[in-house]
PDB file of C-alpha atoms in Angstrom:
ATOM      1  CA  ILE A   1     129.861  28.769  94.018  1.00  0.00           C
ATOM      2  CA  MET A   2     132.276  28.757  97.023  1.00  0.00           C
ATOM      3  CA  ALA A   3     134.201  31.711  95.368  1.00  0.00           C
ATOM      4  CA  MET A   4     130.925  33.473  94.111  1.00  0.00           C
ATOM      5  CA  GLU A   5     129.674  33.753  97.671  1.00  0.00           C
ATOM      6  CA  LEU A   6     133.195  34.845  99.235  1.00  0.00           C
ATOM      7  CA  LEU A   7     133.336  37.493  95.910  1.00  0.00           C
ATOM      8  CA  ALA A   8     129.394  38.304  96.997  1.00  0.00           C
ATOM      9  CA  ASP A   9     130.531  39.154 100.735  1.00  0.00           C
ATOM     10  CA  LEU A  10     133.619  40.986  99.912  1.00  0.00           C
ATOM     11  CA  SER A  11     130.952  42.981  97.131  1.00  0.00           C
ATOM     12  CA  ASP A  12     128.507  44.000  99.847  1.00  0.00           C
ATOM     13  CA  LEU A  13     131.657  44.656 102.492  1.00  0.00           C
ATOM     14  CA  LEU A  14     133.001  47.042 100.093  1.00  0.00           C
ATOM     15  CA  ALA A  15     129.701  48.513  99.165  1.00  0.00           C
ATOM     16  CA  TYR A  16     128.465  49.251 102.769  1.00  0.00           C
ATOM     17  CA  SER A  17     132.234  50.653 103.284  1.00  0.00           C
ATOM     18  CA  TYR A  18     131.479  53.409 100.254  1.00  0.00           C
ATOM     19  CA  GLU A  19     134.390  51.482  98.525  1.00  0.00           C
ATOM     20  CA  THR A  20     132.223  51.558  95.323  1.00  0.00           C
ATOM     21  CA  ALA A  21     135.121  51.144  92.602  1.00  0.00           C
ATOM     22  CA  LYS A  22     136.441  47.716  94.526  1.00  0.00           C
ATOM     23  CA  ALA A  23     132.915  46.519  95.071  1.00  0.00           C
ATOM     24  CA  ASN A  24     132.004  47.262  91.518  1.00  0.00           C
ATOM     25  CA  PHE A  25     135.392  45.931  89.948  1.00  0.00           C
ATOM     26  CA  ILE A  26     134.612  42.356  92.640  1.00  0.00           C
ATOM     27  CA  LEU A  27     130.759  42.551  90.732  1.00  0.00           C
ATOM     28  CA  SER A  28     132.492  42.551  87.229  1.00  0.00           C
ATOM     29  CA  LYS A  29     134.922  39.626  88.427  1.00  0.00           C
ATOM     30  CA  MET A  30     131.657  37.379  89.984  1.00  0.00           C
ATOM     31  CA  ILE A  31     129.817  38.423  86.390  1.00  0.00           C
ATOM     32  CA  ARG A  32     133.149  36.963  84.497  1.00  0.00           C
ATOM     33  CA  LEU A  33     133.192  33.789  86.702  1.00  0.00           C
ATOM     34  CA  THR A  34     129.451  33.403  85.628  1.00  0.00           C
ATOM     35  CA  LEU A  35     130.318  33.551  81.821  1.00  0.00           C
ATOM     36  CA  LYS A  36     133.024  30.821  82.415  1.00  0.00           C
ATOM     37  CA  HIS A  37     131.961  28.721  84.542  1.00  0.00           C
ATOM     38  CA  GLY A  38     127.932  28.917  84.483  1.00  0.00           C
ATOM     39  CA  MET A  39     125.705  30.205  86.777  1.00  0.00           C
ATOM     40  CA  SER A  40     125.493  29.902  90.545  1.00  0.00           C
ATOM     41  CA  PRO A  41     123.047  31.141  93.030  1.00  0.00           C
ATOM     42  CA  HIS A  42     124.960  34.768  93.088  1.00  0.00           C
ATOM     43  CA  SER A  43     125.097  35.615  90.047  1.00  0.00           C
ATOM     44  CA  PRO A  44     121.861  37.138  89.008  1.00  0.00           C
ATOM     45  CA  LEU A  45     121.902  39.031  91.810  1.00  0.00           C
ATOM     46  CA  ALA A  46     125.771  40.013  90.815  1.00  0.00           C
ATOM     47  CA  PHE A  47     124.434  41.263  87.647  1.00  0.00           C
ATOM     48  CA  VAL A  48     121.574  43.450  89.111  1.00  0.00           C
ATOM     49  CA  GLN A  49     123.974  45.266  91.241  1.00  0.00           C
ATOM     50  CA  TYR A  50     126.967  45.926  88.350  1.00  0.00           C
ATOM     51  CA  GLY A  51     123.728  47.311  86.763  1.00  0.00           C
ATOM     52  CA  ASN A  52     122.919  49.511  89.187  1.00  0.00           C
ATOM     53  CA  PHE A  53     126.542  50.515  89.602  1.00  0.00           C
ATOM     54  CA  ASN A  54     126.388  51.499  85.771  1.00  0.00           C
ATOM     55  CA  ALA A  55     123.111  53.296  86.128  1.00  0.00           C
ATOM     56  CA  LEU A  56     123.163  54.937  88.949  1.00  0.00           C
ATOM     57  CA  MET A  57     126.991  55.765  90.177  1.00  0.00           C
ATOM     58  CA  TYR A  58     128.166  56.484  86.753  1.00  0.00           C
ATOM     59  CA  GLN A  59     124.964  57.691  85.092  1.00  0.00           C
ATOM     60  CA  ASN A  60     125.067  54.860  82.297  1.00  0.00           C
ATOM     61  CA  TYR A  61     120.960  54.028  82.144  1.00  0.00           C
ATOM     62  CA  GLU A  62     121.186  52.049  79.152  1.00  0.00           C
ATOM     63  CA  VAL A  63     124.045  49.888  79.935  1.00  0.00           C
ATOM     64  CA  GLY A  64     122.973  49.647  83.453  1.00  0.00           C
ATOM     65  CA  TYR A  65     119.348  48.728  82.493  1.00  0.00           C
ATOM     66  CA  HIS A  66     120.548  46.055  80.330  1.00  0.00           C
ATOM     67  CA  TYR A  67     122.426  44.141  82.902  1.00  0.00           C
ATOM     68  CA  VAL A  68     119.813  44.360  85.368  1.00  0.00           C
ATOM     69  CA  LYS A  69     117.392  43.411  83.046  1.00  0.00           C
ATOM     70  CA  LEU A  70     120.337  40.089  82.507  1.00  0.00           C
ATOM     71  CA  GLY A  71     119.991  39.339  85.593  1.00  0.00           C
ATOM     72  CA  LEU A  72     116.410  39.478  86.165  1.00  0.00           C
ATOM     73  CA  ALA A  73     116.305  36.535  83.340  1.00  0.00           C
ATOM     74  CA  LEU A  74     119.259  34.701  85.486  1.00  0.00           C
ATOM     75  CA  MET A  75     116.759  34.655  88.475  1.00  0.00           C
ATOM     76  CA  LYS A  76     114.048  33.336  86.446  1.00  0.00           C
ATOM     77  CA  GLN A  77     116.353  30.409  85.250  1.00  0.00           C
ATOM     78  CA  SER A  78     117.989  29.862  88.752  1.00  0.00           C
ATOM     79  CA  SER A  79     116.612  26.217  90.447  1.00  0.00           C
ATOM     80  CA  SER A  80     116.889  28.779  94.389  1.00  0.00           C
ATOM     81  CA  ARG A  81     114.258  31.210  95.129  1.00  0.00           C
ATOM     82  CA  VAL A  82     116.603  32.151  98.200  1.00  0.00           C
ATOM     83  CA  GLN A  83     117.982  35.309  96.483  1.00  0.00           C
ATOM     84  CA  ASP A  84     115.065  36.772  94.745  1.00  0.00           C
ATOM     85  CA  CYS A  85     113.846  39.287  96.889  1.00  0.00           C
ATOM     86  CA  GLN A  86     117.183  40.947  96.838  1.00  0.00           C
ATOM     87  CA  VAL A  87     117.320  40.528  93.123  1.00  0.00           C
ATOM     88  CA  ILE A  88     114.110  42.006  92.872  1.00  0.00           C
ATOM     89  CA  PHE A  89     114.319  44.488  95.368  1.00  0.00           C
ATOM     90  CA  PHE A  90     118.123  45.744  94.532  1.00  0.00           C
ATOM     91  CA  SER A  91     116.327  45.716  90.008  1.00  0.00           C
ATOM     92  CA  ALA A  92     114.241  48.410  91.332  1.00  0.00           C
ATOM     93  CA  TYR A  93     116.997  50.969  91.702  1.00  0.00           C
ATOM     94  CA  THR A  94     117.882  51.442  88.300  1.00  0.00           C
ATOM     95  CA  ARG A  95     113.982  50.582  87.189  1.00  0.00           C
ATOM     96  CA  LEU A  96     112.610  53.340  89.103  1.00  0.00           C
ATOM     97  CA  HIS A  97     114.996  56.062  87.044  1.00  0.00           C
ATOM     98  CA  VAL A  98     114.376  53.967  83.771  1.00  0.00           C
ATOM     99  CA  GLU A  99     110.973  52.678  83.600  1.00  0.00           C
ATOM    100  CA  PRO A 100     107.438  54.550  84.748  1.00  0.00           C
ATOM    101  CA  LEU A 101     107.486  55.537  88.477  1.00  0.00           C
ATOM    102  CA  GLN A 102     103.882  53.859  89.182  1.00  0.00           C
ATOM    103  CA  ALA A 103     104.985  50.507  87.668  1.00  0.00           C
ATOM    104  CA  ALA A 104     108.566  50.312  88.816  1.00  0.00           C
ATOM    105  CA  VAL A 105     107.077  50.833  92.603  1.00  0.00           C
ATOM    106  CA  GLU A 106     105.445  47.465  92.037  1.00  0.00           C
ATOM    107  CA  LEU A 107     108.639  45.991  92.008  1.00  0.00           C
ATOM    108  CA  PHE A 108     108.918  45.843  96.090  1.00  0.00           C
ATOM    109  CA  LEU A 109     105.893  44.479  96.533  1.00  0.00           C
ATOM    110  CA  ASP A 110     106.890  41.354  94.130  1.00  0.00           C
ATOM    111  CA  GLY A 111     109.811  41.420  96.372  1.00  0.00           C
ATOM    112  CA  PHE A 112     108.042  41.715  99.509  1.00  0.00           C
ATOM    113  CA  LYS A 113     105.738  38.031  98.293  1.00  0.00           C
ATOM    114  CA  ALA A 114     109.339  36.950  97.321  1.00  0.00           C
ATOM    115  CA  ALA A 115     110.794  37.221 101.493  1.00  0.00           C
ATOM    116  CA  MET A 116     108.038  36.339 102.478  1.00  0.00           C
ATOM    117  CA  ARG A 117     107.388  32.801 100.794  1.00  0.00           C
ATOM    118  CA  SER A 118     111.483  32.468 101.556  1.00  0.00           C
ATOM    119  CA  GLY A 119     110.629  33.254 104.798  1.00  0.00           C
ATOM    120  CA  ALA A 120     112.858  36.651 104.827  1.00  0.00           C
ATOM    121  CA  THR A 121     110.521  38.709 107.068  1.00  0.00           C
ATOM    122  CA  ARG A 122     113.670  41.575 107.478  1.00  0.00           C
ATOM    123  CA  ASP A 123     113.941  41.708 103.524  1.00  0.00           C
ATOM    124  CA  ALA A 124     109.782  41.427 103.304  1.00  0.00           C
ATOM    125  CA  MET A 125     109.432  44.437 105.980  1.00  0.00           C
ATOM    126  CA  LYS A 126     112.156  46.526 103.562  1.00  0.00           C
ATOM    127  CA  CYS A 127     110.638  45.871 100.821  1.00  0.00           C
ATOM    128  CA  ALA A 128     107.077  47.106 102.217  1.00  0.00           C
ATOM    129  CA  TYR A 129     108.841  50.173 103.774  1.00  0.00           C
ATOM    130  CA  PHE A 130     110.130  50.930 100.472  1.00  0.00           C
ATOM    131  CA  TYR A 131     107.017  50.523  98.760  1.00  0.00           C
ATOM    132  CA  ASP A 132     104.775  52.806 100.263  1.00  0.00           C
ATOM    133  CA  ILE A 133     107.282  55.298 100.159  1.00  0.00           C
ATOM    134  CA  CYS A 134     107.525  55.812  96.874  1.00  0.00           C
ATOM    135  CA  SER A 135     104.033  54.654  96.165  1.00  0.00           C
ATOM    136  CA  PHE A 136     103.307  58.270  98.190  1.00  0.00           C
ATOM    137  CA  TRP A 137     105.823  60.060  96.086  1.00  0.00           C
ATOM    138  CA  ALA A 138     104.629  58.205  92.962  1.00  0.00           C
ATOM    139  CA  GLY A 139     101.048  59.496  93.396  1.00  0.00           C
ATOM    140  CA  LYS A 140      98.973  57.254  93.899  1.00  0.00           C
ATOM    141  CA  ARG A 141      95.789  57.258  95.817  1.00  0.00           C
ATOM    142  CA  LEU A 142      96.684  58.371  99.399  1.00  0.00           C
ATOM    143  CA  ASN A 143      93.660  56.602 101.212  1.00  0.00           C
ATOM    144  CA  GLU A 144      95.011  53.518  99.538  1.00  0.00           C
ATOM    145  CA  VAL A 145      98.440  54.283 100.641  1.00  0.00           C
ATOM    146  CA  ALA A 146      97.459  55.439 104.185  1.00  0.00           C
ATOM    147  CA  ARG A 147      95.686  51.662 104.003  1.00  0.00           C
ATOM    148  CA  SER A 148      98.956  50.019 103.122  1.00  0.00           C
ATOM    149  CA  MET A 149     101.233  51.686 105.394  1.00  0.00           C
ATOM    150  CA  GLU A 150      98.827  51.342 108.296  1.00  0.00           C
ATOM    151  CA  GLU A 151      99.341  47.541 107.429  1.00  0.00           C
ATOM    152  CA  THR A 152     103.218  47.793 107.464  1.00  0.00           C
ATOM    153  CA  ILE A 153     103.207  49.198 110.525  1.00  0.00           C
ATOM    154  CA  LYS A 154     101.315  46.376 112.136  1.00  0.00           C
ATOM    155  CA  GLN A 155     103.333  44.026 110.601  1.00  0.00           C
ATOM    156  CA  MET A 156     106.747  45.145 111.762  1.00  0.00           C
ATOM    157  CA  ARG A 157     105.369  45.317 114.868  1.00  0.00           C
ATOM    158  CA  PHE A 158     104.362  41.884 114.664  1.00  0.00           C
ATOM    159  CA  HIS A 159     108.292  41.081 113.576  1.00  0.00           C
ATOM    160  CA  LYS A 160     109.514  43.385 115.705  1.00  0.00           C
ATOM    161  CA  HIS A 161     111.249  45.790 113.322  1.00  0.00           C
ATOM    162  CA  ILE A 162     110.924  48.851 115.542  1.00  0.00           C
ATOM    163  CA  VAL A 163     114.396  50.674 113.118  1.00  0.00           C
ATOM    164  CA  LEU A 164     112.358  50.518 110.064  1.00  0.00           C
ATOM    165  CA  ILE A 165     108.549  51.756 112.161  1.00  0.00           C
ATOM    166  CA  SER A 166     110.774  54.576 113.733  1.00  0.00           C
ATOM    167  CA  ILE A 167     111.852  55.805 110.598  1.00  0.00           C
ATOM    168  CA  MET A 168     108.487  55.405 108.653  1.00  0.00           C
ATOM    169  CA  LEU A 169     106.470  57.280 111.071  1.00  0.00           C
ATOM    170  CA  PRO A 170     107.016  60.383 109.899  1.00  0.00           C
ATOM    171  CA  ILE A 171     105.513  59.967 106.504  1.00  0.00           C
ATOM    172  CA  VAL A 172     102.864  57.876 108.283  1.00  0.00           C
ATOM    173  CA  ARG A 173     101.624  61.049 109.928  1.00  0.00           C
ATOM    174  CA  THR A 174     102.155  63.206 107.148  1.00  0.00           C
ATOM    175  CA  THR A 175     100.053  60.855 105.096  1.00  0.00           C
ATOM    176  CA  LEU A 176      97.036  60.057 107.390  1.00  0.00           C
ATOM    177  CA  ARG A 177      97.128  64.347 107.703  1.00  0.00           C
ATOM    178  CA  MET A 178      96.798  64.605 104.260  1.00  0.00           C
ATOM    179  CA  VAL A 179      93.769  62.428 103.979  1.00  0.00           C
ATOM    180  CA  GLY A 180      92.218  64.633 107.222  1.00  0.00           C
ATOM    181  CA  GLU A 181      93.152  62.359 110.136  1.00  0.00           C
ATOM    182  CA  SER A 182      95.225  65.351 111.488  1.00  0.00           C
ATOM    183  CA  ALA A 183      96.048  62.774 114.815  1.00  0.00           C
ATOM    184  CA  ILE A 184      96.979  59.821 115.665  1.00  0.00           C
ATOM    185  CA  PRO A 185      95.942  58.598 119.124  1.00  0.00           C
ATOM    186  CA  GLN A 186      98.110  57.913 121.614  1.00  0.00           C
ATOM    187  CA  GLN A 187      96.301  54.461 121.929  1.00  0.00           C
ATOM    188  CA  ASN A 188      96.599  53.576 118.448  1.00  0.00           C
ATOM    189  CA  ASN A 189      99.403  50.324 117.305  1.00  0.00           C
ATOM    190  CA  MET A 190     101.240  52.819 114.802  1.00  0.00           C
ATOM    191  CA  THR A 191     102.293  55.008 117.911  1.00  0.00           C
ATOM    192  CA  CYS A 192     102.756  51.540 120.086  1.00  0.00           C
ATOM    193  CA  VAL A 193     106.774  50.640 119.033  1.00  0.00           C
ATOM    194  CA  PHE A 194     107.504  48.353 120.963  1.00  0.00           C
ATOM    195  CA  GLY A 195     103.932  47.142 121.813  1.00  0.00           C
ATOM    196  CA  GLU A 196     103.739  47.252 125.325  1.00  0.00           C
ATOM    197  CA  THR A 197      99.628  49.590 124.698  1.00  0.00           C
ATOM    198  CA  HIS A 198      97.487  48.975 121.845  1.00  0.00           C
ATOM    199  CA  GLY A 199      93.856  49.232 120.576  1.00  0.00           C
ATOM    200  CA  GLU A 200      93.475  45.686 119.528  1.00  0.00           C
ATOM    201  CA  GLU A 201      94.550  42.648 120.566  1.00  0.00           C
ATOM    202  CA  ASP A 202      97.928  40.907 119.294  1.00  0.00           C
TER     203      ASP A 202
END
């Protein structure tokens, strides 16, 4: 388990450094260790991320989707629920390219629920952000998307996720204009990123 944890951390570091070939090699090593020694809490995510590399970096969607499905199956068998949000979240990247878009978008909502159950509010807000953005582009009813975005902004304010709010506000404003709400009043809680002024009681 310790070796898998070290390899998982190294893979994340390499991925953030854009050393994708090395990260992919580390993930394949984690898969081989899983097959040799049995599953660890990091195994499902290794399968899913390895699938993403094959699908999104090398356009081998069939192989990538196969590994993603294996990772999701392992997640369901795992006794730990800590990694569920990450597994679901990363599986969505490949599944958005393979499965019907409107169905695949719901994966981010599943990830949000899993993160909230484990108390990982940062991951939950990340899932909520991608759920709303993808829902907008998937052609969902704009009124529903707008209300979902409003609720997401409220939760981001409550949990103090300022950066995500700043990134999300432009698409929120666009969505509201498209449903006939041409302006957002300054006192509206959606524009008060830091919460000093707002239109309702916290």
